[in-house]
CSV table of C-alpha atoms and ligand atoms in Angstrom, one decimal:
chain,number,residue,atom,x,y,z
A,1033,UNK,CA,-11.5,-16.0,56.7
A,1034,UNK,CA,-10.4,-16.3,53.0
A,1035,UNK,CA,-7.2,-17.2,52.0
A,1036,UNK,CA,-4.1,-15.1,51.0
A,1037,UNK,CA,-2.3,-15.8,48.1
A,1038,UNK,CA,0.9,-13.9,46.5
A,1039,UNK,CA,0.7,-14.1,42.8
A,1040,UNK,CA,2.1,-10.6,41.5
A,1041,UNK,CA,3.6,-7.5,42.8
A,1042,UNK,CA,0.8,-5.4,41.0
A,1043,UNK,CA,-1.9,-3.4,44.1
A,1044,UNK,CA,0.8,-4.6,46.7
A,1045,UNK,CA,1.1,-1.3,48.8
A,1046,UNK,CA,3.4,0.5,50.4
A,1047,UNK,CA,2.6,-0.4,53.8
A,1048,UNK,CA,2.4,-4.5,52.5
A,1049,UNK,CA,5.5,-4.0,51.4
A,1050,UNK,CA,7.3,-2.3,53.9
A,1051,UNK,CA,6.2,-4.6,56.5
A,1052,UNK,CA,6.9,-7.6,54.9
A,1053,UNK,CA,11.1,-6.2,54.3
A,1054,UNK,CA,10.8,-5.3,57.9
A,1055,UNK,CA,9.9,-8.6,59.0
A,1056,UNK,CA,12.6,-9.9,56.2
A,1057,UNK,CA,14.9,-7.8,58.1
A,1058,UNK,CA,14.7,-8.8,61.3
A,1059,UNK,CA,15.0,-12.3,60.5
A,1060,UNK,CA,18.0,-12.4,58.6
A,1061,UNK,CA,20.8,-13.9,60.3
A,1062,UNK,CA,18.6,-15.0,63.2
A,1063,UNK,CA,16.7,-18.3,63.5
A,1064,UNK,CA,13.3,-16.9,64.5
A,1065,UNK,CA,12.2,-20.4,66.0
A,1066,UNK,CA,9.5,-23.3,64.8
A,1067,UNK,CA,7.1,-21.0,64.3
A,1068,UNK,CA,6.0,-23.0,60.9
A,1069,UNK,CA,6.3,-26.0,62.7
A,1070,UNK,CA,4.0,-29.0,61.6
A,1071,UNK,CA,3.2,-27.4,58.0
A,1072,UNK,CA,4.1,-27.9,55.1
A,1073,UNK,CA,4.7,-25.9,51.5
A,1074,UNK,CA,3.8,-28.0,48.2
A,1075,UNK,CA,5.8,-26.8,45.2
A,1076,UNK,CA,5.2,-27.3,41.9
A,1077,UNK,CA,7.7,-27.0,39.0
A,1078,UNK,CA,6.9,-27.2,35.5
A,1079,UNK,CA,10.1,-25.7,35.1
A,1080,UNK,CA,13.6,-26.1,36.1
A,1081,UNK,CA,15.0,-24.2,39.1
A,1082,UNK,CA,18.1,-23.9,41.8
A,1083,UNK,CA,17.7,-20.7,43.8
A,1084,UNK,CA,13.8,-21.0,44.1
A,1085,UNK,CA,13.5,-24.8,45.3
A,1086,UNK,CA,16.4,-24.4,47.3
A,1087,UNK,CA,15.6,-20.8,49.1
A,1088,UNK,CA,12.1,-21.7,49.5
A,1089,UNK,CA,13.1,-25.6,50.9
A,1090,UNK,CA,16.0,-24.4,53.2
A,1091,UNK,CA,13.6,-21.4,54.7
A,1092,UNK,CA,11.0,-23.8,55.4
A,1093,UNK,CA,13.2,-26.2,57.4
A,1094,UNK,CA,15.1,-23.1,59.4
A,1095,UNK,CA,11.2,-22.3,60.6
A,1096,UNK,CA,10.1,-25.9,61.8
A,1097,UNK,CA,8.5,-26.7,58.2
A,1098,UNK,CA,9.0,-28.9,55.3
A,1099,UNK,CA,8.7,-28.9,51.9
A,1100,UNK,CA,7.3,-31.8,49.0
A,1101,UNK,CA,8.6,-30.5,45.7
A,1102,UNK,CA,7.1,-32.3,42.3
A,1103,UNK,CA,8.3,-31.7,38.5
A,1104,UNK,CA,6.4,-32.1,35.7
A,1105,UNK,CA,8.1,-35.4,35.4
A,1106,UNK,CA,6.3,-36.5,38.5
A,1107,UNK,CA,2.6,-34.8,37.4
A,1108,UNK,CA,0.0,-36.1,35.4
A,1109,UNK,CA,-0.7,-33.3,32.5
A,1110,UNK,CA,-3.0,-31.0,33.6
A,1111,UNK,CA,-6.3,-29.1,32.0
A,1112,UNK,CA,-6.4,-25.4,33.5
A,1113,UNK,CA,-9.9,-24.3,31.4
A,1114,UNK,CA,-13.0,-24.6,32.6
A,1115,UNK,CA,-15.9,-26.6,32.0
A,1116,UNK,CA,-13.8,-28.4,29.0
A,1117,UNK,CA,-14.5,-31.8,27.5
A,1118,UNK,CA,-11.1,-33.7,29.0
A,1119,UNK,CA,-10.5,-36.1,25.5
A,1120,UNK,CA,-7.3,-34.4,24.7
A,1121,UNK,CA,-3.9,-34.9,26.5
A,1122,UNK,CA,-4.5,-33.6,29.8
A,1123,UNK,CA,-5.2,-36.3,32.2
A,1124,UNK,CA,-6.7,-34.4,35.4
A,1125,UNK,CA,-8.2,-31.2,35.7
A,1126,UNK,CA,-5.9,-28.0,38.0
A,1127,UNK,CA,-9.3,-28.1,40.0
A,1128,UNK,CA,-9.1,-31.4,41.3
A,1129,UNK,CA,-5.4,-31.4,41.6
A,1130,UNK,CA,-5.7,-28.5,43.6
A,1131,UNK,CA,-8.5,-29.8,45.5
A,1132,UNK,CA,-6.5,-32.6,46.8
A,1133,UNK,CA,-3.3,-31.1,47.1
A,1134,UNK,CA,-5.5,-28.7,49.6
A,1135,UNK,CA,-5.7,-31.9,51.9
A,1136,UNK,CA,-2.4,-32.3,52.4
A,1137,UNK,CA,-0.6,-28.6,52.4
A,1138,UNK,CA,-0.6,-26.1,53.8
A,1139,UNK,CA,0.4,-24.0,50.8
A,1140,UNK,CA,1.1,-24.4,47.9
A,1141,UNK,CA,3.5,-22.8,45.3
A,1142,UNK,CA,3.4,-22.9,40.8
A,1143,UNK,CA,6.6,-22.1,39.0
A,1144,UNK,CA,5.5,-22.4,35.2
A,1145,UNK,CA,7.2,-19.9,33.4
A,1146,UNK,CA,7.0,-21.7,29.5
A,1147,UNK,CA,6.3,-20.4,26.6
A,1148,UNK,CA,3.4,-22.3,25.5
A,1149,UNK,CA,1.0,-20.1,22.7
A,1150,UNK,CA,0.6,-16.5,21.9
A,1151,UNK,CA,1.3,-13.5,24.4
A,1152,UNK,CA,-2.2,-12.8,24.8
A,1153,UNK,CA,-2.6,-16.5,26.0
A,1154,UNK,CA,0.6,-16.4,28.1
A,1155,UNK,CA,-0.1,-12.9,29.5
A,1156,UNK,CA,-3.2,-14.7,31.8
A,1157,UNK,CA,-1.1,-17.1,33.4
A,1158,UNK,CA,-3.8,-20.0,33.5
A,1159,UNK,CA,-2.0,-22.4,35.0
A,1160,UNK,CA,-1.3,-20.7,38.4
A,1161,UNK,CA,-4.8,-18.3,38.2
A,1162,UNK,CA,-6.5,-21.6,38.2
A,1163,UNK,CA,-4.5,-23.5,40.7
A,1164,UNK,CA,-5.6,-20.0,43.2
A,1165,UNK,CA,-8.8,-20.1,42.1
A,1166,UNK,CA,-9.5,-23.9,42.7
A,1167,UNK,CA,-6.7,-24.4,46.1
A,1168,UNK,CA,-8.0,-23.6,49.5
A,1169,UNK,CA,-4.6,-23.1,50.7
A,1170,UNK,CA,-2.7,-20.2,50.0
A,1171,UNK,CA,-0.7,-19.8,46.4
A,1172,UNK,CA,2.6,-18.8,45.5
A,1173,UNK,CA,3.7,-17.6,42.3
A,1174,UNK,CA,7.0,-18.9,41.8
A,1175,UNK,CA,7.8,-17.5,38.7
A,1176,UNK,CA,5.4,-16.9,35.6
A,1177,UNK,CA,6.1,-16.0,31.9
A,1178,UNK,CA,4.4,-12.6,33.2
A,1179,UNK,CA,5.4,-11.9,36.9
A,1180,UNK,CA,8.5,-13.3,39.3
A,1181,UNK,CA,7.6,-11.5,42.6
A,1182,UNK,CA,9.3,-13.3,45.1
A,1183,UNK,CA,12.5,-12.3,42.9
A,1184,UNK,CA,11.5,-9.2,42.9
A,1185,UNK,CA,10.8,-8.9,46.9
A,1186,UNK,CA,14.6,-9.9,47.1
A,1187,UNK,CA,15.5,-7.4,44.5
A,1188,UNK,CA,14.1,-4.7,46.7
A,1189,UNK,CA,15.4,-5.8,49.5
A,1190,UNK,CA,19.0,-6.0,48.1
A,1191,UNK,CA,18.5,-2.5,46.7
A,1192,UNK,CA,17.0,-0.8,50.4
A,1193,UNK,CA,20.2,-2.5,52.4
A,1194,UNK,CA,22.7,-0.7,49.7
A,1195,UNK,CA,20.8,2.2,49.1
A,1196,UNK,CA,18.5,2.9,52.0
A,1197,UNK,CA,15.8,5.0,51.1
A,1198,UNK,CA,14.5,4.0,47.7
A,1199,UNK,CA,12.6,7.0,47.0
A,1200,UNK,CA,13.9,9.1,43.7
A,1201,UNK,CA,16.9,6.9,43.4
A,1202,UNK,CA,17.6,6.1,39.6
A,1203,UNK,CA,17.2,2.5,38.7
A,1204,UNK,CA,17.6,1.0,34.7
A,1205,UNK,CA,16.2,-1.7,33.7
A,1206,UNK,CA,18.2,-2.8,30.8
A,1207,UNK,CA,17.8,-5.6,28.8
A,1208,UNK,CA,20.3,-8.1,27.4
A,1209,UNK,CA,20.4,-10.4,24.9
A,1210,UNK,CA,20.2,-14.2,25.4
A,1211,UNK,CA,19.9,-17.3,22.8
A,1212,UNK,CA,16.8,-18.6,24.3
A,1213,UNK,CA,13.5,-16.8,24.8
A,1214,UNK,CA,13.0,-15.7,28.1
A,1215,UNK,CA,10.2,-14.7,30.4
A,1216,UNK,CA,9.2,-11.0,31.3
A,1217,UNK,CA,8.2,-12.1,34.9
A,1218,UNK,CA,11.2,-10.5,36.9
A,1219,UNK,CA,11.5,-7.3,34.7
A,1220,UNK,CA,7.0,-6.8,35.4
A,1221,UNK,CA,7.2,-7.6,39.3
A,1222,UNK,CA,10.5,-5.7,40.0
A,1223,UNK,CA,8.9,-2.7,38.0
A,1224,UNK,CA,5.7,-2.8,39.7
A,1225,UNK,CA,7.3,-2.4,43.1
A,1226,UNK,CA,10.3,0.2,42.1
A,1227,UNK,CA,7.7,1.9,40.9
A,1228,UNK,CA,5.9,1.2,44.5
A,1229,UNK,CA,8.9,2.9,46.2
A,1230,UNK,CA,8.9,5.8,43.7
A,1231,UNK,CA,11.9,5.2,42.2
A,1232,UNK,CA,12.8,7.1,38.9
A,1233,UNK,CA,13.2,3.8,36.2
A,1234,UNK,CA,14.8,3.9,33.4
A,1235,UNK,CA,13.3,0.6,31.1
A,1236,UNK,CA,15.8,0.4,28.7
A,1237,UNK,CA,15.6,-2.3,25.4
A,1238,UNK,CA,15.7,-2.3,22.0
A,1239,UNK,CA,12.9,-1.4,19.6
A,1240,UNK,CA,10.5,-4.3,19.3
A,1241,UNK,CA,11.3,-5.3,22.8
A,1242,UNK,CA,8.4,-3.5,24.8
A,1243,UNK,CA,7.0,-5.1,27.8
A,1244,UNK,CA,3.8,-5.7,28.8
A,1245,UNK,CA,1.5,-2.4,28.0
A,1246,UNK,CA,-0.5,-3.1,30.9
A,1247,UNK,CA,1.9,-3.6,33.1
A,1248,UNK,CA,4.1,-0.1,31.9
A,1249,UNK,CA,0.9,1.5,32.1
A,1250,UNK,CA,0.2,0.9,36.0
A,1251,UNK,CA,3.7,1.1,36.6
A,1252,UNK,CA,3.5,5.0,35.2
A,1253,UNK,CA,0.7,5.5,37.2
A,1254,UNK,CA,2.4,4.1,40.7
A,1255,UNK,CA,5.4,5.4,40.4
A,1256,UNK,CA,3.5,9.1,39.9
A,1257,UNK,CA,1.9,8.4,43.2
A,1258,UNK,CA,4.8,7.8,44.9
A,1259,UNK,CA,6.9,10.7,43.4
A,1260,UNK,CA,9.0,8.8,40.9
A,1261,UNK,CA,8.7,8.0,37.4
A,1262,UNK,CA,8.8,5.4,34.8
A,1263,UNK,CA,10.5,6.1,31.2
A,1264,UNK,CA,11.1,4.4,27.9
A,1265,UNK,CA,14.5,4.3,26.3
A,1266,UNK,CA,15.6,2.3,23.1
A,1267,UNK,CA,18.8,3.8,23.6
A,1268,UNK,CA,21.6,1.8,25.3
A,1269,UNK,CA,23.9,4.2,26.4
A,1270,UNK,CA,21.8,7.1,26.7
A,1271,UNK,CA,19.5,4.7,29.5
A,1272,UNK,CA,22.5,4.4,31.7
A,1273,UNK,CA,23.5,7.7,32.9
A,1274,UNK,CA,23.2,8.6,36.3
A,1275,UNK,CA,21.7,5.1,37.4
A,1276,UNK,CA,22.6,4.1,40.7
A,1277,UNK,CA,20.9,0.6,40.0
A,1278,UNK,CA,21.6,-1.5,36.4
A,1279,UNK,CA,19.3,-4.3,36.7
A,1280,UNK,CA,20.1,-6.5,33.5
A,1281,UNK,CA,18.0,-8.9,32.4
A,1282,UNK,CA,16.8,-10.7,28.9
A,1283,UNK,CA,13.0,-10.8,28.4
A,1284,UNK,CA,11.3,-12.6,25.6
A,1285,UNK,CA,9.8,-10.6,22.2
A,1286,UNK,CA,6.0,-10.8,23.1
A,1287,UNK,CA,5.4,-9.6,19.2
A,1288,UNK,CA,6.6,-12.8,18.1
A,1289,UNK,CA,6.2,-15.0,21.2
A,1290,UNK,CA,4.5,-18.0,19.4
A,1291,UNK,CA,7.5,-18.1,16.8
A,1292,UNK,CA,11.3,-18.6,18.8
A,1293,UNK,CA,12.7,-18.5,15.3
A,1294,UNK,CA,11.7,-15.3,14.2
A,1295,UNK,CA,12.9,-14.0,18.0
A,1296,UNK,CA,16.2,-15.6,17.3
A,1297,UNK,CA,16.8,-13.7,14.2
A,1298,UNK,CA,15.9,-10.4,15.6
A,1299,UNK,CA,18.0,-11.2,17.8
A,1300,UNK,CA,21.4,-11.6,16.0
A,1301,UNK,CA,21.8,-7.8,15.2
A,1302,UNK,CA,21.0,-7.2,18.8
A,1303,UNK,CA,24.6,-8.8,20.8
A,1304,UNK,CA,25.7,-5.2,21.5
A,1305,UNK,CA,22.9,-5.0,24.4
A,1306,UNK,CA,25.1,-6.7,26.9
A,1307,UNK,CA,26.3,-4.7,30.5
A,1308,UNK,CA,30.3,-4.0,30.3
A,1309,UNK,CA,32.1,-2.6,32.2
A,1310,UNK,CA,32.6,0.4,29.0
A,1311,UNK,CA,28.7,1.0,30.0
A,1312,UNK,CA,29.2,0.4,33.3
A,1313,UNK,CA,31.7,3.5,33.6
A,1314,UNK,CA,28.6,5.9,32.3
A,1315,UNK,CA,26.4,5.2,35.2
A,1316,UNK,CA,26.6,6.9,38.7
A,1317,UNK,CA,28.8,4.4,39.9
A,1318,UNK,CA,25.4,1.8,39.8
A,1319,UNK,CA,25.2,-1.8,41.5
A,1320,UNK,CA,24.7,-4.2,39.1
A,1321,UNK,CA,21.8,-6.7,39.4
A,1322,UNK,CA,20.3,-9.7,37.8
A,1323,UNK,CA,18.2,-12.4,39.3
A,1324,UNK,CA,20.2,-15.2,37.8
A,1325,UNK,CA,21.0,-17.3,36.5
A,1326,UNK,CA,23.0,-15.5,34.0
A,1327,UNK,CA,24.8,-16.0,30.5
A,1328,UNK,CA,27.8,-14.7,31.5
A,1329,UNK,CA,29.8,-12.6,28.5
A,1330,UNK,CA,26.4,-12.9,26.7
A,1331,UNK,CA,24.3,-10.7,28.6
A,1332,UNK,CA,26.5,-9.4,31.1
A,1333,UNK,CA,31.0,-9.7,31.3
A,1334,UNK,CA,32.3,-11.6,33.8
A,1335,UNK,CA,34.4,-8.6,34.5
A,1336,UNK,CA,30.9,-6.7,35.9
A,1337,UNK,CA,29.4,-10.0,37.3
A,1338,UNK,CA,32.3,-10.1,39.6
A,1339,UNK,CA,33.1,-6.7,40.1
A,1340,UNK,CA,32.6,-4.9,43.6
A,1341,UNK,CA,29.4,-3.2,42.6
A,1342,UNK,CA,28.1,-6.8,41.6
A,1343,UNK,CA,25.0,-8.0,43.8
A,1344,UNK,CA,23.9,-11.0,42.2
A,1345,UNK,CA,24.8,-13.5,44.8
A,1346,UNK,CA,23.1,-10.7,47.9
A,1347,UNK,CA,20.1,-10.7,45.7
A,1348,UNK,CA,20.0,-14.5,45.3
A,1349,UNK,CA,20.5,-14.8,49.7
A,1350,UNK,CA,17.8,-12.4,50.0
A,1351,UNK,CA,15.1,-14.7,48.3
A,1352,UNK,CA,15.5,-17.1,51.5
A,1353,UNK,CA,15.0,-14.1,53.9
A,1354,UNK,CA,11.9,-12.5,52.3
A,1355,UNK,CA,10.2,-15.9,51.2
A,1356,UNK,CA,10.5,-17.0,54.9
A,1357,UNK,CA,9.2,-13.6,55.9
A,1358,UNK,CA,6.1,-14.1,52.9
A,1359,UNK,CA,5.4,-18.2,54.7
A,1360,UNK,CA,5.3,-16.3,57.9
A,1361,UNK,CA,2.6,-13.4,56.8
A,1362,UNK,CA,0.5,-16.5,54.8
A,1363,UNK,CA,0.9,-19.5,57.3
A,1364,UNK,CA,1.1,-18.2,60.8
B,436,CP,N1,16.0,-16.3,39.9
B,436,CP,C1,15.4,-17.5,40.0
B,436,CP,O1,14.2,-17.6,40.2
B,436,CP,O2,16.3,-18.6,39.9
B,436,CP,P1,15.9,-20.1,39.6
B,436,CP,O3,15.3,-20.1,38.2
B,436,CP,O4,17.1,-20.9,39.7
B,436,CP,O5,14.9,-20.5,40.6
């Protein structure tokens, strides 16, 4: 039988889904026993992270597991293109890391979410497509410049237990600004599987901003299927009204994504785009989201972060209870 891995949220279905915050469901708050007991998740950061080691490490030890967790301080550096002549940096090829790492796991997981050449490079993710390809253990993305979808599993979960049935419920995706570049891997994967659920989504951000077109593209598409709808607005205020669901995040300028500088300046006319609780007051009384962490009174006020509609720390919980329902779909 050939392996499963979880890479993106994109051709997940709705049944996939469904099942898997089912199963997250029924496990939360109980201990559903050893039932991983024996195995063992390899993870793989090339870039920092609390909530993801953490979630995925304390989920693996509450089901019998264990977890060995490497940086990129503890990895040689590594060649992800194929059939390449290896005089340059890299000191050992994905494949044969992979290879080996396939001896001892019994999955493996590849946060590497850095900017590292133009978008059109970035978009194809080579680093964890060719730890998949080369692994014969299953793969988890744990966080990409282009997809996040563990986040986004515990962003849907968070918004099902507040809202119920997803279905036609208003969500905005609103970006915010940030001093550093950031990835668009939560806003694609959450998208993708709002869009699943047939939610109406606004994607709100300022000109210049536009996400991925492929990505937009099959999100339209979905979320048509499933009786919802996906919209552009460049218009802060106008994105907000009537949303049940602000979602704010930053996401990087893929137009200039080889050049930070150039990023930074557009950015410095762009500090208005930031969730108050002045925009808060136009929505349909929304929850407010964000996958954390978060520049608080940058991209969001502390007065909306710590509000009563806030779920940043429920969405943050939520990554341990649907990651421990995914290592229970891919290792059982
Ligand atoms: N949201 C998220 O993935 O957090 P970390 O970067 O801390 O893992």
């Amino acid at each position: 039988m050939s392996k499963r891995d979880f890479l993106t949220t994109a051709g997940m279905t709705r049944h996939e889904l469904d099942d898997l915050l089912d199963l997250a469901t029924r496990i939360k708050g109980k201990r559903p026993g050893q039932v991983l007991g024996g195995k063992t998740l390899g993870m793989l950061f090339f870039q920092p992270s609390l909530r993801t080691r953490v979630s995925f490490e304390v989920g693996m030890v509450q089901l019998g597991g264990h977890c060995i967790n490497l940086s990129s301080d503890d990895l040689y550096e590594l060649e992800p293109n194929e059939q390449t002549i290896m005089d340059g940096r890299a000191e050992e090829h994905v494949k044969d890391a992979a290879l080996t790492l396939s001896r001892y796991v019994d999955a493996l997981g590849i946060r590497a979410a850095a900017r590292t050449s133009t978008w059109e490079h970035d978009r194809q993710e080579l680093l964890l497509r060719s730890y998949a390809r080369h692994a014969s253990v299953p793969v988890i993305n744990l966080e990409t410049v282009f997809e996040h979808p563990c986040q986004a599993l515990a962003d849907v979960l968070t918004m099902r237990e507040n809202l119920v049935s997803l279905k036609s419920r208003k969500l905005t995706l609103m970006w915010c600004n940030h001093p550093e570049p950031k990835s668009l891997g939560p806003t694609h994967s959450v998208l993708q599987l709002a869009a699943l659920m047939g939610m109406d989504v606004t994607l709100a951000h300022p000109l210049g901003f536009d996400i991925d077109h492929e990505v937009l593209a099959r999100s339209k598409t979905a979320a048509s299927d499933a009786g919802g709808s996906v919209r552009v607005s460049n218009d802060r205020e106008e994105a907000c009204k009537g949303a049940e669901v602000m979602y704010a995040r930053s996401w990087g300028c893929t137009k200039y994504w080889d050049d930070n500088e150039r990023e930074a300046m557009v950015k410095r006319s762009l500090q208005g785009w930031r969730v108050d609780e002045q925009l808060m007051a136009t929505t349909n009384n929304a929850l407010l989201m964000h996958p954390l962490p978060v520049r608080r009174n940058v991209a969001a006020t502390d007065a909306v972060l710590d509000g009563e509609r806030s779920r940043i720390y429920d969405q943050a919980a939520n990554r341990a209870h649907v990651q421990k329902a995914l290592l229970m779909q891919l290792l059982k």
